[in-house]
Amino acid sequence: MNAPFPAGDAGSITRVAGIEVGHFTDTRRPTGCTVVMAREGAVAGVDVRGAAPGTRETDLLHPSNLVDKVHAIMLAGGSAWGLEAATGAVRWLEERGVGLDVAVGRLPIVPAAVLFDLLVGDMRIRPDAAAGYAACAAASSADPTEGNVGAGAGAVVGKVFGIQHAMKGGVGTASVTVDGVTVGALIACNALGDVIDPDTAQVMAGARTDDGRGLRDTRRALLRGQPPQPLLAGTNTTIGVVATDAILTKVQAHRLAIAAHDGLARSINPVHTMSDGDTLFSLGTGRAGKSLGMMVLATMAAEATACATVRAVQAARSVTTAEGLYLPAMADLRG
């Protein structure tokens, strides 16, 4: 059998010149937020595929709209409440003179997306503006920490047959470099479906069997006629950012975000469901000074996204909440 995807150094989104990442992880319950920052501004796009998204300032990223550069992307837990974390990022950036020149000051542009982690611990604890501010203060160009951190602290995967049979998700990151151009991705994976190995189609983490010791394989279980547990819409969602140092137009950035969803489709099954708000942003810093063309960049974006999604469950660790919910990690089942 092939080795689990990926092998060796998977890279990270901060290998893209001009990109910084910072996490805030709440110590009171598993939740938090993650900022992907481009202080000098980056051409941006977005593609929303899930039917239950929670987002902020995504309309301005449409290719026909005016603003073509953003200064950060905020990813957060806490469902719609977590969108407040972006306000903290705006304040942090404004204090440092970063933002769009609006004559009377500089306005930081910070789109955001959230995932639902309110079933993991006390739902009254959610990322807020202070959390977003702290994530920015922690940002650096070092390889980001993965697993139970930031927006992925309360992430869970494989909930089709109930959260009691699910497993721990998290944050993962990866990058691909071709001919001096890098494309990287950072994914907070809180998918309703299973995470699968893109190379072998083997289930890596997701819905567990009734005894909790094995993997059910959600796709095959559904096709056998096993009924899913009734689902509350929007209680899942995978969110993330794909970034490149290639030169991009706003239209190309939009297409790159679309292509990145191919990576989710290769690494999550089922994906883009009525109960997920799957949203991916794209950033182009232009620091490489060239472009490889959209065929190559799109291929790299999908690859980095799939790899980062896998990394999210590989790096995750088990959680037991005060309420008694146990969420094992991939490493626990393999062990």
Tab-separated table of C-alpha atoms in Angstrom:
chain	number	residue	atom	x	y	z
A	1	MET	CA	0.000	0.000	0.000
A	2	ASN	CA	1.226	3.497	-0.768
A	3	ALA	CA	2.395	5.731	2.065
A	4	PRO	CA	-0.254	8.178	3.380
A	5	PHE	CA	-0.327	11.404	1.365
A	6	PRO	CA	1.748	13.563	1.717
A	7	ALA	CA	5.267	12.330	2.496
A	8	GLY	CA	8.167	14.423	3.763
A	9	ASP	CA	8.095	18.197	4.031
A	10	ALA	CA	4.664	19.356	2.904
A	11	GLY	CA	5.721	22.999	2.978
A	12	SER	CA	3.399	25.754	4.179
A	13	ILE	CA	1.493	28.802	3.009
A	14	THR	CA	4.153	31.076	4.499
A	15	ARG	CA	6.648	29.758	1.939
A	16	VAL	CA	4.805	32.239	-0.316
A	17	ALA	CA	6.711	35.528	-0.180
A	18	GLY	CA	4.685	38.268	1.464
A	19	ILE	CA	2.420	35.964	3.518
A	20	GLU	CA	2.297	35.757	7.328
A	21	VAL	CA	0.093	33.562	9.527
A	22	GLY	CA	-0.961	33.950	13.143
A	23	HIS	CA	-3.190	31.832	15.396
A	24	PHE	CA	-5.204	32.632	18.493
A	25	THR	CA	-6.292	29.517	20.381
A	26	ASP	CA	-8.724	29.966	23.276
A	27	THR	CA	-7.663	28.088	26.406
A	28	ARG	CA	-11.210	28.003	27.835
A	29	ARG	CA	-12.616	25.643	25.195
A	30	PRO	CA	-11.489	24.366	21.784
A	31	THR	CA	-12.014	27.366	19.510
A	32	GLY	CA	-9.970	30.170	17.998
A	33	CYS	CA	-9.079	32.077	14.861
A	34	THR	CA	-6.334	32.211	12.259
A	35	VAL	CA	-5.220	35.210	10.231
A	36	VAL	CA	-3.472	34.986	6.853
A	37	MET	CA	-1.866	38.376	6.393
A	38	ALA	CA	-0.473	40.234	3.368
A	39	ARG	CA	0.610	43.570	4.828
A	40	GLU	CA	1.638	44.995	1.467
A	41	GLY	CA	-1.686	43.978	-0.032
A	42	ALA	CA	-2.528	41.045	-2.264
A	43	VAL	CA	-4.859	40.608	-5.208
A	44	ALA	CA	-7.679	38.441	-3.898
A	45	GLY	CA	-10.536	36.193	-4.938
A	46	VAL	CA	-13.030	33.886	-3.271
A	47	ASP	CA	-15.225	30.931	-4.154
A	48	VAL	CA	-18.048	29.737	-1.891
A	49	ARG	CA	-19.220	26.180	-2.617
A	50	GLY	CA	-20.967	25.098	0.576
A	51	ALA	CA	-24.678	25.852	0.997
A	52	ALA	CA	-24.391	27.268	4.525
A	53	PRO	CA	-21.562	29.852	4.515
A	54	GLY	CA	-20.711	32.412	7.163
A	55	THR	CA	-18.654	35.162	5.536
A	56	ARG	CA	-17.697	38.844	5.595
A	57	GLU	CA	-16.731	41.132	2.675
A	58	THR	CA	-16.793	38.441	0.018
A	59	ASP	CA	-18.829	40.517	-2.463
A	60	LEU	CA	-16.006	43.042	-2.857
A	61	LEU	CA	-13.792	40.227	-4.194
A	62	HIS	CA	-15.962	39.663	-7.264
A	63	PRO	CA	-13.859	40.473	-10.349
A	64	SER	CA	-16.291	43.206	-11.438
A	65	ASN	CA	-16.074	45.117	-8.162
A	66	LEU	CA	-13.707	47.950	-7.306
A	67	VAL	CA	-11.269	46.885	-4.579
A	68	ASP	CA	-8.627	44.517	-5.974
A	69	LYS	CA	-6.348	44.034	-2.979
A	70	VAL	CA	-6.855	42.878	0.594
A	71	HIS	CA	-4.543	43.008	3.593
A	72	ALA	CA	-5.602	39.902	5.513
A	73	ILE	CA	-8.048	37.014	5.546
A	74	MET	CA	-9.566	35.968	8.873
A	75	LEU	CA	-10.642	32.365	9.475
A	76	ALA	CA	-12.482	31.662	12.723
A	77	GLY	CA	-14.510	29.229	14.748
A	78	GLY	CA	-17.629	30.301	16.601
A	79	SER	CA	-20.032	30.259	13.657
A	80	ALA	CA	-21.421	33.706	12.731
A	81	TRP	CA	-20.293	35.149	16.068
A	82	GLY	CA	-16.706	34.431	15.047
A	83	LEU	CA	-16.867	36.982	12.226
A	84	GLU	CA	-16.182	39.586	14.914
A	85	ALA	CA	-12.540	38.428	14.897
A	86	ALA	CA	-12.045	40.307	11.627
A	87	THR	CA	-12.804	43.571	13.435
A	88	GLY	CA	-9.790	42.971	15.660
A	89	ALA	CA	-7.609	42.388	12.611
A	90	VAL	CA	-8.798	45.659	11.079
A	91	ARG	CA	-7.861	47.505	14.262
A	92	TRP	CA	-4.417	45.870	14.465
A	93	LEU	CA	-3.602	46.684	10.853
A	94	GLU	CA	-4.922	50.243	11.089
A	95	GLU	CA	-2.690	50.923	14.078
A	96	ARG	CA	0.273	50.003	11.882
A	97	GLY	CA	-0.751	52.139	8.928
A	98	VAL	CA	-1.774	49.195	6.757
A	99	GLY	CA	-4.798	49.546	4.505
A	100	LEU	CA	-6.473	51.115	1.512
A	101	ASP	CA	-5.810	54.849	1.228
A	102	VAL	CA	-9.213	56.546	1.622
A	103	ALA	CA	-7.786	60.111	1.819
A	104	VAL	CA	-8.629	60.567	5.507
A	105	GLY	CA	-6.866	57.408	6.632
A	106	ARG	CA	-6.053	53.833	5.730
A	107	LEU	CA	-8.792	51.236	5.747
A	108	PRO	CA	-7.621	47.607	6.108
A	109	ILE	CA	-9.599	45.206	3.933
A	110	VAL	CA	-10.120	41.940	5.838
A	111	PRO	CA	-12.605	39.416	4.398
A	112	ALA	CA	-13.470	36.528	6.683
A	113	ALA	CA	-15.127	33.117	6.891
A	114	VAL	CA	-16.197	31.028	9.862
A	115	LEU	CA	-16.828	27.395	10.707
A	116	PHE	CA	-19.230	25.892	13.227
A	117	ASP	CA	-17.520	24.473	16.329
A	118	LEU	CA	-20.206	25.280	18.906
A	119	LEU	CA	-20.861	21.615	19.777
A	120	VAL	CA	-17.345	21.236	21.186
A	121	GLY	CA	-17.440	22.676	24.705
A	122	ASP	CA	-19.217	25.802	25.966
A	123	MET	CA	-20.742	27.511	22.918
A	124	ARG	CA	-20.844	30.850	24.771
A	125	ILE	CA	-17.070	31.097	24.284
A	126	ARG	CA	-16.397	32.356	20.749
A	127	PRO	CA	-13.609	34.249	18.966
A	128	ASP	CA	-14.128	38.014	19.214
A	129	ALA	CA	-12.284	41.175	18.166
A	130	ALA	CA	-9.680	40.665	20.891
A	131	ALA	CA	-9.007	37.175	19.532
A	132	GLY	CA	-8.519	38.521	16.015
A	133	TYR	CA	-6.185	41.216	17.308
A	134	ALA	CA	-4.134	38.597	19.183
A	135	ALA	CA	-3.883	36.398	16.075
A	136	CYS	CA	-2.430	39.351	14.140
A	137	ALA	CA	0.035	40.083	16.917
A	138	ALA	CA	1.216	36.459	16.703
A	139	ALA	CA	1.590	36.465	12.910
A	140	SER	CA	4.940	35.678	11.309
A	141	SER	CA	6.450	34.223	8.171
A	142	ALA	CA	7.533	31.056	10.013
A	143	ASP	CA	5.834	27.769	9.123
A	144	PRO	CA	2.494	27.860	11.008
A	145	THR	CA	1.588	25.420	13.748
A	146	GLU	CA	-0.898	22.775	12.578
A	147	GLY	CA	-3.587	20.692	14.247
A	148	ASN	CA	-5.660	21.870	17.204
A	149	VAL	CA	-4.878	25.547	16.838
A	150	GLY	CA	-6.576	28.728	15.725
A	151	ALA	CA	-9.643	28.265	13.552
A	152	GLY	CA	-9.152	24.500	13.723
A	153	ALA	CA	-9.053	24.194	17.520
A	154	GLY	CA	-12.652	22.975	17.677
A	155	ALA	CA	-12.869	21.466	14.203
A	156	VAL	CA	-14.446	18.025	13.816
A	157	VAL	CA	-14.716	15.723	10.776
A	158	GLY	CA	-17.051	12.877	9.870
A	159	LYS	CA	-20.359	13.927	11.460
A	160	VAL	CA	-22.809	12.384	8.988
A	161	PHE	CA	-23.771	9.677	11.494
A	162	GLY	CA	-23.622	11.899	14.565
A	163	ILE	CA	-20.892	13.818	16.332
A	164	GLN	CA	-20.514	10.962	18.821
A	165	HIS	CA	-18.991	8.946	15.938
A	166	ALA	CA	-16.841	11.802	14.586
A	167	MET	CA	-13.122	12.575	14.850
A	168	LYS	CA	-10.939	15.595	15.452
A	169	GLY	CA	-10.159	17.933	12.574
A	170	GLY	CA	-7.855	20.931	12.633
A	171	VAL	CA	-5.651	23.287	10.654
A	172	GLY	CA	-3.239	22.087	7.982
A	173	THR	CA	-0.938	23.823	5.538
A	174	ALA	CA	1.136	22.867	2.505
A	175	SER	CA	2.850	24.365	-0.532
A	176	VAL	CA	4.103	23.479	-4.002
A	177	THR	CA	6.926	25.234	-5.885
A	178	VAL	CA	7.454	25.051	-9.647
A	179	ASP	CA	10.062	27.063	-11.567
A	180	GLY	CA	10.507	29.642	-8.827
A	181	VAL	CA	6.770	30.185	-8.193
A	182	THR	CA	5.091	28.936	-5.015
A	183	VAL	CA	1.451	28.191	-4.288
A	184	GLY	CA	0.528	27.445	-0.690
A	185	ALA	CA	-2.694	26.623	1.138
A	186	LEU	CA	-3.938	26.788	4.710
A	187	ILE	CA	-7.099	24.830	5.511
A	188	ALA	CA	-9.268	24.661	8.632
A	189	CYS	CA	-11.045	21.341	8.132
A	190	ASN	CA	-14.373	20.947	9.937
A	191	ALA	CA	-15.999	18.836	7.233
A	192	LEU	CA	-19.253	16.951	7.509
A	193	GLY	CA	-17.654	14.232	5.398
A	194	ASP	CA	-14.551	12.059	5.726
A	195	VAL	CA	-11.015	13.141	4.885
A	196	ILE	CA	-9.486	10.815	2.310
A	197	ASP	CA	-6.035	10.252	0.859
A	198	PRO	CA	-6.095	11.895	-2.592
A	199	ASP	CA	-3.641	9.359	-3.991
A	200	THR	CA	-5.209	6.121	-2.731
A	201	ALA	CA	-8.829	7.131	-1.924
A	202	GLN	CA	-8.307	5.525	1.487
A	203	VAL	CA	-10.316	7.109	4.319
A	204	MET	CA	-7.924	8.742	6.772
A	205	ALA	CA	-10.319	10.263	9.320
A	206	GLY	CA	-14.070	10.673	9.599
A	207	ALA	CA	-17.160	8.831	10.741
A	208	ARG	CA	-16.316	5.898	13.006
A	209	THR	CA	-18.008	2.534	13.304
A	210	ASP	CA	-20.498	1.938	16.120
A	211	ASP	CA	-17.785	0.483	18.371
A	212	GLY	CA	-15.670	3.596	17.761
A	213	ARG	CA	-12.592	1.626	16.759
A	214	GLY	CA	-12.721	1.771	12.970
A	215	LEU	CA	-13.645	4.018	10.081
A	216	ARG	CA	-17.133	3.631	8.643
A	217	ASP	CA	-16.362	5.076	5.164
A	218	THR	CA	-19.217	7.565	4.839
A	219	ARG	CA	-19.473	7.420	1.041
A	220	ARG	CA	-19.878	3.666	0.908
A	221	ALA	CA	-22.162	3.626	3.974
A	222	LEU	CA	-24.531	6.131	2.354
A	223	LEU	CA	-24.505	4.218	-0.933
A	224	ARG	CA	-25.389	1.029	0.976
A	225	GLY	CA	-28.489	2.814	2.233
A	226	GLN	CA	-27.369	3.564	5.766
A	227	PRO	CA	-29.388	6.658	6.762
A	228	PRO	CA	-27.519	9.752	7.965
A	229	GLN	CA	-28.399	11.295	11.299
A	230	PRO	CA	-30.646	14.370	10.967
A	231	LEU	CA	-28.337	17.337	10.444
A	232	LEU	CA	-28.578	20.933	11.568
A	233	ALA	CA	-27.672	23.085	8.577
A	234	GLY	CA	-24.393	24.939	8.803
A	235	THR	CA	-22.870	22.905	11.629
A	236	ASN	CA	-19.729	21.998	9.686
A	237	THR	CA	-17.648	23.814	7.015
A	238	THR	CA	-14.097	23.733	5.658
A	239	ILE	CA	-12.538	27.158	5.124
A	240	GLY	CA	-9.120	28.237	3.931
A	241	VAL	CA	-6.778	30.355	1.878
A	242	VAL	CA	-4.662	29.529	-1.149
A	243	ALA	CA	-1.854	32.015	-1.844
A	244	THR	CA	0.802	32.450	-4.500
A	245	ASP	CA	3.712	34.762	-5.187
A	246	ALA	CA	2.833	34.689	-8.912
A	247	ILE	CA	1.501	37.819	-10.583
A	248	LEU	CA	-2.304	37.576	-10.781
A	249	THR	CA	-5.143	39.706	-12.029
A	250	LYS	CA	-8.337	39.823	-9.989
A	251	VAL	CA	-10.049	37.572	-12.536
A	252	GLN	CA	-7.209	35.052	-12.250
A	253	ALA	CA	-7.385	35.191	-8.453
A	254	HIS	CA	-11.065	34.305	-8.679
A	255	ARG	CA	-10.274	31.350	-10.951
A	256	LEU	CA	-7.535	30.191	-8.576
A	257	ALA	CA	-10.028	30.039	-5.702
A	258	ILE	CA	-12.362	27.990	-7.899
A	259	ALA	CA	-9.553	25.583	-8.814
A	260	ALA	CA	-8.545	25.180	-5.177
A	261	HIS	CA	-11.928	23.597	-4.462
A	262	ASP	CA	-10.830	20.700	-6.652
A	263	GLY	CA	-8.375	19.963	-3.861
A	264	LEU	CA	-11.211	19.787	-1.339
A	265	ALA	CA	-13.118	17.442	-3.638
A	266	ARG	CA	-10.100	15.123	-3.798
A	267	SER	CA	-9.586	15.043	-0.030
A	268	ILE	CA	-13.118	15.239	1.468
A	269	ASN	CA	-16.116	13.008	0.707
A	270	PRO	CA	-18.913	14.047	0.748
A	271	VAL	CA	-17.942	17.692	0.237
A	272	HIS	CA	-19.781	20.993	-0.470
A	273	THR	CA	-22.936	19.673	1.201
A	274	MET	CA	-26.072	21.510	2.295
A	275	SER	CA	-24.674	21.475	5.840
A	276	ASP	CA	-21.214	22.831	4.929
A	277	GLY	CA	-20.291	26.437	4.166
A	278	ASP	CA	-17.077	25.557	2.323
A	279	THR	CA	-15.284	28.795	1.385
A	280	LEU	CA	-11.815	29.289	-0.084
A	281	PHE	CA	-10.026	32.616	-0.571
A	282	SER	CA	-7.095	33.231	-2.908
A	283	LEU	CA	-4.246	35.715	-2.585
A	284	GLY	CA	-1.614	36.804	-5.100
A	285	THR	CA	1.349	38.763	-3.738
A	286	GLY	CA	3.174	39.021	-7.085
A	287	ARG	CA	6.530	38.740	-5.330
A	288	ALA	CA	7.849	36.102	-7.769
A	289	GLY	CA	7.639	38.709	-10.524
A	290	LYS	CA	6.134	36.277	-13.031
A	291	SER	CA	3.314	33.832	-13.662
A	292	LEU	CA	3.403	30.242	-14.866
A	293	GLY	CA	-0.027	30.545	-16.499
A	294	MET	CA	-3.356	29.481	-15.067
A	295	MET	CA	-3.139	25.837	-16.102
A	296	VAL	CA	-0.081	25.264	-13.934
A	297	LEU	CA	-1.172	27.574	-11.111
A	298	ALA	CA	-4.592	25.915	-10.882
A	299	THR	CA	-2.975	22.471	-10.740
A	300	MET	CA	-0.659	23.674	-7.976
A	301	ALA	CA	-3.554	25.239	-6.036
A	302	ALA	CA	-5.603	22.049	-6.060
A	303	GLU	CA	-2.568	20.001	-5.005
A	304	ALA	CA	-1.632	22.316	-2.147
A	305	THR	CA	-5.247	22.435	-0.938
A	306	ALA	CA	-5.612	18.651	-0.932
A	307	CYS	CA	-2.309	18.261	0.887
A	308	ALA	CA	-3.211	20.913	3.487
A	309	THR	CA	-6.555	19.214	4.144
A	310	VAL	CA	-4.803	15.921	4.797
A	311	ARG	CA	-2.296	17.674	7.046
A	312	ALA	CA	-5.198	19.048	9.110
A	313	VAL	CA	-6.184	15.568	10.296
A	314	GLN	CA	-2.646	14.190	10.412
A	315	ALA	CA	-1.621	16.940	12.839
A	316	ALA	CA	-4.826	16.873	14.937
A	317	ARG	CA	-4.869	15.493	18.471
A	318	SER	CA	-7.758	13.965	20.425
A	319	VAL	CA	-10.071	16.090	22.561
A	320	THR	CA	-12.398	15.236	25.437
A	321	THR	CA	-14.723	18.062	26.467
A	322	ALA	CA	-16.052	18.757	29.965
A	323	GLU	CA	-19.412	17.510	28.722
A	324	GLY	CA	-17.874	14.104	27.961
A	325	LEU	CA	-17.602	14.301	24.174
A	326	TYR	CA	-14.574	12.311	23.010
A	327	LEU	CA	-13.115	13.080	19.600
A	328	PRO	CA	-10.188	10.820	18.721
A	329	ALA	CA	-7.544	11.870	16.247
A	330	MET	CA	-6.286	9.980	13.224
A	331	ALA	CA	-3.198	8.982	15.176
A	332	ASP	CA	-5.344	7.343	17.868
A	333	LEU	CA	-7.194	5.048	15.477
A	334	ARG	CA	-4.001	4.103	13.670
A	335	GLY	CA	-2.350	3.452	17.014
